[in-house]
Structures are given as C-alpha cells and as structure tokens.
Coordinates of C-alpha atoms in Angstrom, one line a residue:
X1 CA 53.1 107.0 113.6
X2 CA 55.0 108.7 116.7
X3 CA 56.6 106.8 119.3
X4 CA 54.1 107.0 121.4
X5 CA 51.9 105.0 118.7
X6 CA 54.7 102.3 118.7
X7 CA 54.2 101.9 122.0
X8 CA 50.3 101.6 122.3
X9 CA 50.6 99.8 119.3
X10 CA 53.2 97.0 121.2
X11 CA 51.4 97.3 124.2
X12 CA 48.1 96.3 122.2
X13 CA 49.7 93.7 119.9
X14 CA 51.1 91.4 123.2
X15 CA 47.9 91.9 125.6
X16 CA 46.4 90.6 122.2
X17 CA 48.9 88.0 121.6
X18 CA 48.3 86.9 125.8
X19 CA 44.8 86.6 125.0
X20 CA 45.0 84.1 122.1
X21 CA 47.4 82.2 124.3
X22 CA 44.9 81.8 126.7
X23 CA 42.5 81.3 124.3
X24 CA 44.7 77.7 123.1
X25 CA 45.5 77.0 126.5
X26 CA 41.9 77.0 127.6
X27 CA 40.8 75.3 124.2
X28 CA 43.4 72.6 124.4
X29 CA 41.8 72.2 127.9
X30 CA 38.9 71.5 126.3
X31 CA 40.1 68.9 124.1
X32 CA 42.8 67.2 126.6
X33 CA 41.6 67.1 129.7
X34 CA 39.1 63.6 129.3
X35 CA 37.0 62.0 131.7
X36 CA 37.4 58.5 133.3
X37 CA 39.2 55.9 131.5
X38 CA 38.4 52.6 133.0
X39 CA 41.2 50.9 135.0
X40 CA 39.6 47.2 134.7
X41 CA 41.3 45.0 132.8
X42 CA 39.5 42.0 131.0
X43 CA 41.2 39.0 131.0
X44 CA 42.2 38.4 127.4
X45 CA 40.6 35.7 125.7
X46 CA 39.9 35.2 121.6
X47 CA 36.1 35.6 121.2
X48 CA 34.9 32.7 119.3
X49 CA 31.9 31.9 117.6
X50 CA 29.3 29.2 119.4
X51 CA 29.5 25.9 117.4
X52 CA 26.5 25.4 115.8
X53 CA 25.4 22.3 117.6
X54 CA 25.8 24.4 120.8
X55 CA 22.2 24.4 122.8
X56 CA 21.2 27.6 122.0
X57 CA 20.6 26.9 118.1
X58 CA 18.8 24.4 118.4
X59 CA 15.8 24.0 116.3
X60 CA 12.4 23.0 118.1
X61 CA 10.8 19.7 117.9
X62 CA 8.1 18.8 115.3
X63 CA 7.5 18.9 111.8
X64 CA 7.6 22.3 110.4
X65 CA 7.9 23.9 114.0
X66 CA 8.0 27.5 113.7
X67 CA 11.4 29.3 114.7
X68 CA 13.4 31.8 115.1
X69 CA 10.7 33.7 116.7
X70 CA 10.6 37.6 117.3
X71 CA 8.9 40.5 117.8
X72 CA 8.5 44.7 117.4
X73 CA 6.3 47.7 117.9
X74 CA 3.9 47.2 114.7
X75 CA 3.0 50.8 114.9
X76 CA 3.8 54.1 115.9
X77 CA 2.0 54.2 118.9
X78 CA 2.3 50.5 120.9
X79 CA -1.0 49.5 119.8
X80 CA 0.4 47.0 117.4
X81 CA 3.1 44.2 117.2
X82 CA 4.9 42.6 114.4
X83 CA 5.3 39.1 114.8
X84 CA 7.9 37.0 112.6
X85 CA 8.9 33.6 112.8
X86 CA 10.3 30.7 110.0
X87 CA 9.2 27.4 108.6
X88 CA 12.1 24.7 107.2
X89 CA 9.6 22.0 105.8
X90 CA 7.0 23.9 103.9
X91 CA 5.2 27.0 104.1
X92 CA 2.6 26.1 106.1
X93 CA 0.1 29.0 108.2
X94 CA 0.9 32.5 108.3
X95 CA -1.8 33.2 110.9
X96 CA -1.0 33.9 114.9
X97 CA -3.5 33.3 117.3
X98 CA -3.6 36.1 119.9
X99 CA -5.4 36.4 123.1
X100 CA -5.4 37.7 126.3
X101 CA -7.1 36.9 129.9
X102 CA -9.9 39.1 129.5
X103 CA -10.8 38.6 125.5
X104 CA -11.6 35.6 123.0
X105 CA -8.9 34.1 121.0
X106 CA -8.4 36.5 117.8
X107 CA -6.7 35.4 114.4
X108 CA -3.9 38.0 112.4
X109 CA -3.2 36.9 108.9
X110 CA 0.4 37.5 107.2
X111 CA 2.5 36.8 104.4
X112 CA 5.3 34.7 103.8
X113 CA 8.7 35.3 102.0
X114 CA 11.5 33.9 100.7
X115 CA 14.9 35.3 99.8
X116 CA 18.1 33.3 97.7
X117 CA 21.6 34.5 98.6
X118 CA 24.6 33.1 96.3
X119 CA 24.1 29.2 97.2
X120 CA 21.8 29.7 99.9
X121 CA 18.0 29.1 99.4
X122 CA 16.0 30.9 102.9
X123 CA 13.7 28.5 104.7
X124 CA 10.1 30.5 104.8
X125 CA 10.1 33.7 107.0
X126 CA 6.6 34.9 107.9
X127 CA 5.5 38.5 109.3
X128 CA 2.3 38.9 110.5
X129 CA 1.0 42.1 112.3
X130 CA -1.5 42.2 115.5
X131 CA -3.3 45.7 115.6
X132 CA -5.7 47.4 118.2
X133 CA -4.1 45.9 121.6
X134 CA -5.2 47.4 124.7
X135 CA -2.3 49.1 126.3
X136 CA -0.6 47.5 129.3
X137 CA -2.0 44.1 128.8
X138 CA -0.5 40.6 128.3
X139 CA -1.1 38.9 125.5
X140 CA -0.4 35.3 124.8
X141 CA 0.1 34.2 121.0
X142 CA 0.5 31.3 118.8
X143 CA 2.4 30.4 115.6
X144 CA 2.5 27.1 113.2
X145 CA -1.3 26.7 113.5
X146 CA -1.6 23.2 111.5
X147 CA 2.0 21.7 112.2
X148 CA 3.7 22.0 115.5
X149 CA 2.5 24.8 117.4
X150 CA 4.2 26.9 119.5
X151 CA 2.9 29.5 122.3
X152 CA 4.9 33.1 123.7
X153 CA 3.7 36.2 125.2
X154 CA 4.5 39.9 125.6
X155 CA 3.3 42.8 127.2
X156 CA 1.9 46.1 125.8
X157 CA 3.3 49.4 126.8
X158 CA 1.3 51.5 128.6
X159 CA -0.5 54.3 126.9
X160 CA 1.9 57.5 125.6
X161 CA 1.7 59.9 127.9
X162 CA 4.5 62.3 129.7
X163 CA 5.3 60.9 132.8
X164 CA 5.0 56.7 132.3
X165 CA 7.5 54.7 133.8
X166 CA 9.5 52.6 131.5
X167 CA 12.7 50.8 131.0
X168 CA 14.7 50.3 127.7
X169 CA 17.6 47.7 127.4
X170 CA 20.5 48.7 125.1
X171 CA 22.2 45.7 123.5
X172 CA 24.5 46.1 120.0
X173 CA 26.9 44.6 117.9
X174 CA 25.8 41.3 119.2
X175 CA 27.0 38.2 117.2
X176 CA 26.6 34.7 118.7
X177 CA 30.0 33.8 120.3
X178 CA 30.0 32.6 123.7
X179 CA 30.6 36.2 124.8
X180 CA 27.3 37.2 122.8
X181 CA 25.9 34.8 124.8
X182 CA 27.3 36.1 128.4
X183 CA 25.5 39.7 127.1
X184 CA 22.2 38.2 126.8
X185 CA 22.4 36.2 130.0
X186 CA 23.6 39.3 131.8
X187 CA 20.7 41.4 130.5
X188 CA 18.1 38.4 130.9
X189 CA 19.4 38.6 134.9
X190 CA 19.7 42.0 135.1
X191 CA 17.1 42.7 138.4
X192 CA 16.6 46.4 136.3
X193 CA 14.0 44.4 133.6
X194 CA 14.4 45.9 130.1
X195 CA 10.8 45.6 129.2
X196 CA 12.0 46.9 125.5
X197 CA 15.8 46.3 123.3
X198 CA 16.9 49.5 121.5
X199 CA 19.1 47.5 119.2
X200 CA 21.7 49.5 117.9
X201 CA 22.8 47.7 114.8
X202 CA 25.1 44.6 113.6
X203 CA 23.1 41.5 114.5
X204 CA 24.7 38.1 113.0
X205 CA 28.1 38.7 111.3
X206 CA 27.0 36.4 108.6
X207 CA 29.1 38.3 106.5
X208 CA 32.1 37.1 108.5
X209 CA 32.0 34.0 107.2
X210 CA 32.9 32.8 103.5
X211 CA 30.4 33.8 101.1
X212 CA 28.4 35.5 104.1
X213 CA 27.2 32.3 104.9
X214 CA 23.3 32.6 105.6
X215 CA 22.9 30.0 107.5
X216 CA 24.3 32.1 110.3
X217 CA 21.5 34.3 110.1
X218 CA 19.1 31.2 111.1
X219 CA 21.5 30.1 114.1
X220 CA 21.5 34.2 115.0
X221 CA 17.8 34.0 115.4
X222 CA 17.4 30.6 117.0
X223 CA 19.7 32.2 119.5
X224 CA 17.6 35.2 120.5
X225 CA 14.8 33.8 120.4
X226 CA 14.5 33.3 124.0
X227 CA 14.5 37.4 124.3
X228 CA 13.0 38.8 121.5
X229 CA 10.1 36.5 121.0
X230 CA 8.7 37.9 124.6
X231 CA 9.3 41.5 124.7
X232 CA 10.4 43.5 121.3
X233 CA 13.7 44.6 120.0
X234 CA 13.8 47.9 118.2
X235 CA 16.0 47.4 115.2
X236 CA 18.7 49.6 113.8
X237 CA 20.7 48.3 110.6
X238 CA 24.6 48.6 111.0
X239 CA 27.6 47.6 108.8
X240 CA 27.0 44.1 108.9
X241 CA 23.9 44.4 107.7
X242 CA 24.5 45.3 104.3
X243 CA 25.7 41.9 102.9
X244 CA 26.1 43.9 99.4
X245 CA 29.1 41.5 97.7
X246 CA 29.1 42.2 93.9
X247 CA 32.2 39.8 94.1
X248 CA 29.8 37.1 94.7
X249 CA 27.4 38.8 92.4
X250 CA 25.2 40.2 95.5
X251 CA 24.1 43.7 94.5
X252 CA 20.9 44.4 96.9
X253 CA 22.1 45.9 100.1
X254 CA 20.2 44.9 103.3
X255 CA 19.0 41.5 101.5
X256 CA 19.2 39.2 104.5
X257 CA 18.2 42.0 107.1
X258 CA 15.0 43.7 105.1
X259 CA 13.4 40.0 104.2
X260 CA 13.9 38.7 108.0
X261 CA 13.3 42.0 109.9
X262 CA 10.2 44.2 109.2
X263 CA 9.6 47.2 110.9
X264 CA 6.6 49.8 111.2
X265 CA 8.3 52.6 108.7
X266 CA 5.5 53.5 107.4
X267 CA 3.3 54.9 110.1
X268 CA 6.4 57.6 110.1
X269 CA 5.7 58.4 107.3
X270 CA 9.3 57.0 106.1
X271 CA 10.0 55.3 102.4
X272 CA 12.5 53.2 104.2
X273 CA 12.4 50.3 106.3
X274 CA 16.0 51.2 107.4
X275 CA 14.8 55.0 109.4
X276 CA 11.4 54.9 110.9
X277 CA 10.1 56.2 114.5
X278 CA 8.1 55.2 116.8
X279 CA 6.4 56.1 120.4
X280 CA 6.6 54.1 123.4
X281 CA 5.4 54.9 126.8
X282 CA 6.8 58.8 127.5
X283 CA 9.8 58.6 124.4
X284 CA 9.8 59.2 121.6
X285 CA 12.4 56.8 119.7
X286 CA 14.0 57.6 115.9
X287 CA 16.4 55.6 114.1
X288 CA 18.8 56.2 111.6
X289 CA 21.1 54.8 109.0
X290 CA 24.3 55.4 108.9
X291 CA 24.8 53.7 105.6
X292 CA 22.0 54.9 103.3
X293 CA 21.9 58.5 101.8
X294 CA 21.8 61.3 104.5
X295 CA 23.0 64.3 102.4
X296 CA 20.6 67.2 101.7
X297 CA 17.7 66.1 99.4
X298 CA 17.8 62.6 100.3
X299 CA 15.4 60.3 101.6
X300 CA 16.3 60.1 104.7
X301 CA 17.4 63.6 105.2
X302 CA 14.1 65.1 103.9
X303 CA 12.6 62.6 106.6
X304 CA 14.3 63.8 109.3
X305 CA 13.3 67.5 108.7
X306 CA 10.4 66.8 108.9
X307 CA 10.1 64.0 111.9
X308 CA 11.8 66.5 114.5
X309 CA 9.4 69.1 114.3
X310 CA 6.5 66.7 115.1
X311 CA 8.1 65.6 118.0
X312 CA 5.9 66.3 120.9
X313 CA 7.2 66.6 124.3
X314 CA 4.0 67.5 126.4
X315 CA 3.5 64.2 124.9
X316 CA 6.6 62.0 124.8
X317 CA 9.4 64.2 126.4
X318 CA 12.0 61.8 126.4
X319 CA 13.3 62.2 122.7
X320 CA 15.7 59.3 121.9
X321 CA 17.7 58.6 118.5
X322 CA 19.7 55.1 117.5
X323 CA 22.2 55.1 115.0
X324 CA 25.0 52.7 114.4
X325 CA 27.9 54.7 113.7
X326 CA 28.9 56.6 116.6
X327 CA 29.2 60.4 116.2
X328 CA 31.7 60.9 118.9
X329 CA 34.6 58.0 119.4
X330 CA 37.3 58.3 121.4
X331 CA 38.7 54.5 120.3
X332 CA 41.2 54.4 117.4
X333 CA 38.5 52.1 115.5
X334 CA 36.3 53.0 113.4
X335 CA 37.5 56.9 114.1
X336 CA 35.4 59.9 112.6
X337 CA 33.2 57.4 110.7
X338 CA 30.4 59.0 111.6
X339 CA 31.4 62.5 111.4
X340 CA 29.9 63.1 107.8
X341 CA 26.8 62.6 109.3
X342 CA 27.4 64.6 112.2
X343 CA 28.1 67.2 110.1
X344 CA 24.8 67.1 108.5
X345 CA 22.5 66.4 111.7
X346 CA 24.1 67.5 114.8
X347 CA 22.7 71.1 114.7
X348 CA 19.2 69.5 114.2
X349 CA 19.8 67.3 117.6
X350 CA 21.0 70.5 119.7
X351 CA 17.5 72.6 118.2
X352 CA 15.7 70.0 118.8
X353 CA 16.8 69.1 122.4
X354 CA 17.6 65.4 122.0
X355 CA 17.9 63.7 125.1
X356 CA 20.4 60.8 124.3
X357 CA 21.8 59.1 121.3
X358 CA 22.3 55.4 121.3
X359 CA 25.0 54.0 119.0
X360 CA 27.4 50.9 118.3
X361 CA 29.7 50.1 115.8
X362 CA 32.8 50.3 118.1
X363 CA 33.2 47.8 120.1
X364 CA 33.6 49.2 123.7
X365 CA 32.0 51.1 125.6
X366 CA 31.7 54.7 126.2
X367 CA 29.8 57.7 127.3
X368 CA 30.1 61.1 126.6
X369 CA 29.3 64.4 128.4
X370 CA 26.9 66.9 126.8
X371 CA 28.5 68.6 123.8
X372 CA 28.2 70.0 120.7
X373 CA 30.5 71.0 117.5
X374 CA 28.4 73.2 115.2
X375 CA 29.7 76.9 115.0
X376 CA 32.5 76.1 112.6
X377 CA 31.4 77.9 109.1
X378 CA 34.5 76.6 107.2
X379 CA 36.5 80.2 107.7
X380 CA 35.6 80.7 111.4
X381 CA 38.5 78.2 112.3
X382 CA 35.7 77.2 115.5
X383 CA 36.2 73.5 115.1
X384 CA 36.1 71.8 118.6
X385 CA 33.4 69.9 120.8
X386 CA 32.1 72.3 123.6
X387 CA 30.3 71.8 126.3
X388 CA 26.1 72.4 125.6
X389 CA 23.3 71.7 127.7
X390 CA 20.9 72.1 124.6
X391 CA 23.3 69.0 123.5
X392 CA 22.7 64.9 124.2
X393 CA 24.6 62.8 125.7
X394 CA 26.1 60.7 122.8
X395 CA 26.9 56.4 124.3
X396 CA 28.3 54.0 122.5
X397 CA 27.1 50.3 123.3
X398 CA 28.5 48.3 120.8
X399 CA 30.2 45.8 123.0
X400 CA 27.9 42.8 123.1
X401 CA 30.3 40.8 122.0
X402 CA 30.7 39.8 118.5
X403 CA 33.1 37.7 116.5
X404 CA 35.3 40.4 116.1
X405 CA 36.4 41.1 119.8
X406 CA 37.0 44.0 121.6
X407 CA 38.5 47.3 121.2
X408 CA 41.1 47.9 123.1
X409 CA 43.1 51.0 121.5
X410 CA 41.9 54.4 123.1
X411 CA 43.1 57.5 121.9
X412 CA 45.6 59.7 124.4
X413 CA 44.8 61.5 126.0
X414 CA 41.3 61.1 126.6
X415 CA 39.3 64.5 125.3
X416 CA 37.3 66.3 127.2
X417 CA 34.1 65.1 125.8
X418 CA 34.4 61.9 127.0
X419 CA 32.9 61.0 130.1
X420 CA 33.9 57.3 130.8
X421 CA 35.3 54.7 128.9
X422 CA 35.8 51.2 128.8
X423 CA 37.2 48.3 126.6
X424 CA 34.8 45.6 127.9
X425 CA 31.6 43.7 126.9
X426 CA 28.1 44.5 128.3
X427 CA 24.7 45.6 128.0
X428 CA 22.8 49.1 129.7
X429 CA 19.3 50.3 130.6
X430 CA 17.7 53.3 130.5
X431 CA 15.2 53.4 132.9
X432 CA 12.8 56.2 132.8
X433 CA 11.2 57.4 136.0
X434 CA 8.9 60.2 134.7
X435 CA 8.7 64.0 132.2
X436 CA 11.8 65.1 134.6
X437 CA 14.4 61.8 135.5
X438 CA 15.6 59.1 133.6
X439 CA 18.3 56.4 135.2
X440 CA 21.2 54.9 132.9
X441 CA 23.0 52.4 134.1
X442 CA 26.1 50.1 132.0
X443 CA 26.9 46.3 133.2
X444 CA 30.2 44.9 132.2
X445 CA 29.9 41.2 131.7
X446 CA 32.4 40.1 134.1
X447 CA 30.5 41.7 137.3
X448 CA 26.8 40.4 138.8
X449 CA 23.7 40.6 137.5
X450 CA 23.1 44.3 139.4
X451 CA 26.3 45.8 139.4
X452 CA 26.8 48.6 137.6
X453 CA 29.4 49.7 136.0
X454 CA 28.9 53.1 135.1
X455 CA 25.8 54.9 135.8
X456 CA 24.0 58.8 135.3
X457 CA 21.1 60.6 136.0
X458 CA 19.5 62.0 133.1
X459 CA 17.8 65.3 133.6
X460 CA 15.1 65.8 130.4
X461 CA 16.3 68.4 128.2
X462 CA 12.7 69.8 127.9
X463 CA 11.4 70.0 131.1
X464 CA 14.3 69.6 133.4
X465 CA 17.6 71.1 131.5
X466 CA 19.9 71.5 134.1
X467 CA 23.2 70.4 134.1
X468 CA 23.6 66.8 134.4
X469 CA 27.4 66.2 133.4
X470 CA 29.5 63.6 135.2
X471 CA 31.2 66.6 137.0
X472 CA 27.7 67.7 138.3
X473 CA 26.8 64.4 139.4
X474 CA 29.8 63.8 141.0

C-alpha cells in the first residue's frame, strides 16, 4: 500500500474510531441519564405486623358465621363471579343466595375444601360460582344459609366493548401491618373509585412467620374482607405464595394460595390456576407466574403463544399483563430477577402492543418509560433498553406495605428507562376513559385521599400510539 493508502487508511480508521465514540457516549446516555428520583423522604419507622386481636381480624358473630369473604371474575367475560368464603365450626352450606332489584332470589351451589399444613388443620373454605349476570347490575348475595348469615354486594362490569369506561385499582405485596392497613384505607378513600384490584402478587407473608404459620392466612382474609368481598381482586401469585418448605416436609408449592384462592383458568384455556386471562369492560387482562415454568415448551409458555394472538383490540384495546417479578428494576432488591423471563417474553409484549405491565415484588415504587431490549442475538453485543413506542410501560407497585418494609437502596445513577421512582408505600389506578386514553395515577400513603403522587396519560398502543413518555407529557 503507498502512502497515500496510509493516509486514507488513517483518515478512515479515526473518523471510524469518532464514530464508535459517539456511538458509547450516546449509548451511555441512554443508560445514565434517569428520570425523576423522588426527593420525599418517609419518616422511618419499623413496619410491624397488626396484633391479631387488632379490630380488623376479627371474626364475625354467630355460630359458624361465614368469613373471610371474597370475590373474582368467574369467567372470562364478567358474566360470572367466584365467590369464597370459610366456616370454623362445621362445614355447614355451600350455597350463596344471589339477587338483584329487578330478579327473584337465585341459589349457586359449591364445594368445600379443606387443606393441612405441618400442624395446622384449615377451617372449611368454600368456592361457589354465580354465572349468567346481567352486565352493569348490582347484585346483593348471601353466605352461611342455615347458621349465621351474612349479606354483601358487587357490581357487574359493563358489557366488553372498546370504548367502556372503567377504573382498575393496583394494590401488591400487601401483608397486614399497620402500614398494609394505611394502603387499603388510602385506596378505600381514594375519590378515583377502583371498581376492580389487579393484585399483583404476595398477599399474607404467612411464610414470615415460624413454620409459615397458617393462621396468618385466616387473619389476611379477615382483614380484606371489607374490600374484596364487594368488588373483586384479580389475583396474581408472587414469592410468598409458594409456602414450598421440604424442611418442614411441605413439598406442594402454592398449597395455602391454590385451596383459598380460585380463579377462572379455565375459560382461557389455561392448565394452571396460577396464569389465566380474563376480559373486563374494554381490557383485556393476563397474568403470569413468575415462579412456575416459562421456558420454551412449558405450560405456560405454550399458553401464552397462543393467548396473544387472540387478543382482540376492536374488542378490548386496552391489553394489560400482571406479573409479580418486575422485568425492569432500578432498586438494588430483588435486581434482574425477572430478567430470565424477560428474555423469553419481552419480544412477544412489543409484537403484540401491550399497553402496561403491572408488577410487585420490590417494594417501592416505580414507573418506567416505554422501552424495550430485544435485538441482542448473543454476538451482536446490542444489549441495552431503548426507547420503543411498540413497548409498555413496565410499573412496579409492590409497596403496599408488608412485613418486610420498604426499599430504600436505588441504584446510581438512575438509567434512562426509568421514569420516576420512589421508596414509599401506596396504591394506583388506572382509570380508562375510552379505545384512545387511559389515566394512571400513584398515591403515596403519607398524602390525602386525592393527591397524586405521580401520574401519566396513557395513549393506547393500538389505536392511539403516539408518544406518551414522561418527556412528552411534560
């Protein structure tokens, strides 16, 4: 090569070398430069579990009165409600009587069932199903026909269809300290009205407790009974769910969780009470598990490539997915749990268009913008989040306030990806307005009932997929 190909050659080699720079400078922009960290600081206080003999666990009066009342969608479509409840004394009716203004008393007939855990014998937990409601209506119902009777109500979604109004509460990681029970007050008194919980996992932490002392799961639903007997909770199994402690010779994950908390799987089409979908007024909701079998060939996997394609958003265009483990975590807890299962779904969830997904697990609070990590091929070296409005908007509500208190240890800087983040205890909504808008709003315990914390318009990734990033917004 003559000296005039040196040259080129150099010439070439450092405009090349300039680009790459650029290249890391703009990609470490992409990484470093975060979103809002929260500046409020929660006074610091040990969260502590809610003596048993605390008002809220009380048992009702009379002899075999049921408890521990509560409620879900019974089918895919709204039409349908699961209703559970438990005896102490004796089995006694698994019938609910079920009316409303307009129509004669009707009678569903369930099952009971019983469950032993190490030392611990379960009182009687009943599930009973009520099919072909009319949509939109209110429905009063009964339980412990023969004994000590006790009367609710709940209210139907309106019929599926694209552009119904409805509003979703968000609540996880709940536990039954006397923070837990701040969360529930706060969403109770929130003026928004959650007319539905999307639960994202960890219910009781039992499992905290020496021998996973079951006993807590009966105070756990004495407590939410005031919520979830009148409008359902859509249930997502987390860590503490699993109670599986061969070291107390407890092999059956999910024990506790699967006998007390039934679910409509099966109209999904699922084999597992533990990911299931269902429709509710213009969403369409799917759960997952982060702590069953995801990998290719599995259950679950096989499920999921199947359930997205069915989705139908001239019919339900807000598509929603739960899952306890978050996917994207900026909190040195619980870091890059979820990312195995990222790897395996995240690809589906930007082809599909999902609109949000809801998770817990960490116990903060954050939001993320939209983004998405899926080009990387293993030699590509393409490995970081970027920004994708095809992408959800992954939020992490796992601060309802459980035994285990809050996380507190962010990792710095803040990347890019995350929106706003906050080490505090709350609740959200998601309050869809029609095909096109959707409202989300977070509420940090410490504030009033309608102050929100952090808020965003969501823009529907199907009909209306413009950008609607916190720097768009703002």
């Amino acid at each position: 090569m003559g000296v005039m190909g040196f040259a080129s050659a150099s010439v070439l080699s450092s405009k090349l070398a300039a680009f790459l720079v650029l290249g890391l400078v703009l990609n470490l922009g992409l990484v470093c430069n975060g979103g809002k960290t929260s500046t409020f600081v929660r006074k610091v206080e040990k969260t502590v579990d809610m003596p048993l003999e605390s008002d809220v666990f009380k048992a009702p009066h009379g002899y075999n009165a049921p408890e521990q009342v509560h409620i879900t969608q019974g089918d895919q479509l709204g039409k349908a409600v699961i209703v559970s409840w438990v005896t102490v004394d004796e089995p006694g009716s698994s019938k609910v009587l079920y009316w409303s203004a307009n129509s004669k008393k009707k009678t569903a007939v369930g099952k009971f069932y019983t469950y032993k855990y190490y030392n611990y014998s379960s009182p009687y937990i009943h599930h009973a199903t009520i099919r072909n409601l009319e949509y939109n209506t209110k429905y009063y119902y009964e339980v412990g026909i023969g004994h000590a009777k006790r009367q609710f109500w709940f209210v139907t979604p309106p019929a599926v269809g694209p552009d119904v109004p409805y509003t979703f509460g968000l609540i996880g990681d709940l536990g039954q300290t006397f923070d837990s029970n701040k969360t529930l007050t706060h969403y109770e008194l929130n003026p928004q009205k959650g007319q539905t919980v999307l639960f994202v996992g960890d219910l009781s932490y039992a499992d905290n407790y020496p021998n996973h002392d079951n006993h807590r799961w009966d105070s756990w639903g004495r407590f939410v009974e005031r919520s979830v007997a009148y409008q359902p909770w859509i249930w997502t199994a987390g860590n503490h769910e699993l109670d599986f402690a061969p070291e107390i010779g407890e092999t059956k994950p999910y024990k506790p969780y699967t006998h007390r908390y039934h679910v409509p799987y099966k109209a999904s089409g699922s084999t597992s009470p533990l990911w299931y979908s269902i429709k509710r007024a213009s969403s369409h909701i799917i759960v997952l598990s982060s702590y069953s079998a995801y990998g290719k060939y599995t259950p679950q996997y096989d499920w999921l490539e199947e359930e997205l394609p069915k989705v139908n958003r001239t019919e339900t265009p807000w598509l929603i997915v739960l899952v306890h483990s978050p996917w994207y975590n900026s909190y040195n807890y619980h870091y890059m749990e979820g990312e195995t299962m990222r790897v395996m779904f995240e690809a589906w969830f930007v082809k599909y268009k999902v609109d949000v997904v809801f998770a817990g697990h960490v116990h903060a609070y954050e939001r993320s913008e939209r983004v998405s990590n899926i080009a990387y091929n293993i030699v590509n070296g393409i490995c970081a989040p970027v920004k994708d409005q095809s992408a959800p908007v992954y939020i992490t509500i796992g601060d309802g306030g459980n035994i285990e208190g809050l996380a507190t240890n962010m990792t710095d800087p803040q990347p890019a990806y995350s929106a706003y983040r906050e080490a505090s205890f709350g609740h959200a909504t998601f309050d869809i307005k029609n095909r096109t808008h959707a409202y989300y709003s977070w509420h940090r315990n410490q504030d009033g009932y309608a102050v929100q914390a952090d808020s965003m318009w969501f823009f529907n990734r199907y009909y209306h997929p413009v950008d609607d990033s916190t720097s768009a917004q703002s």
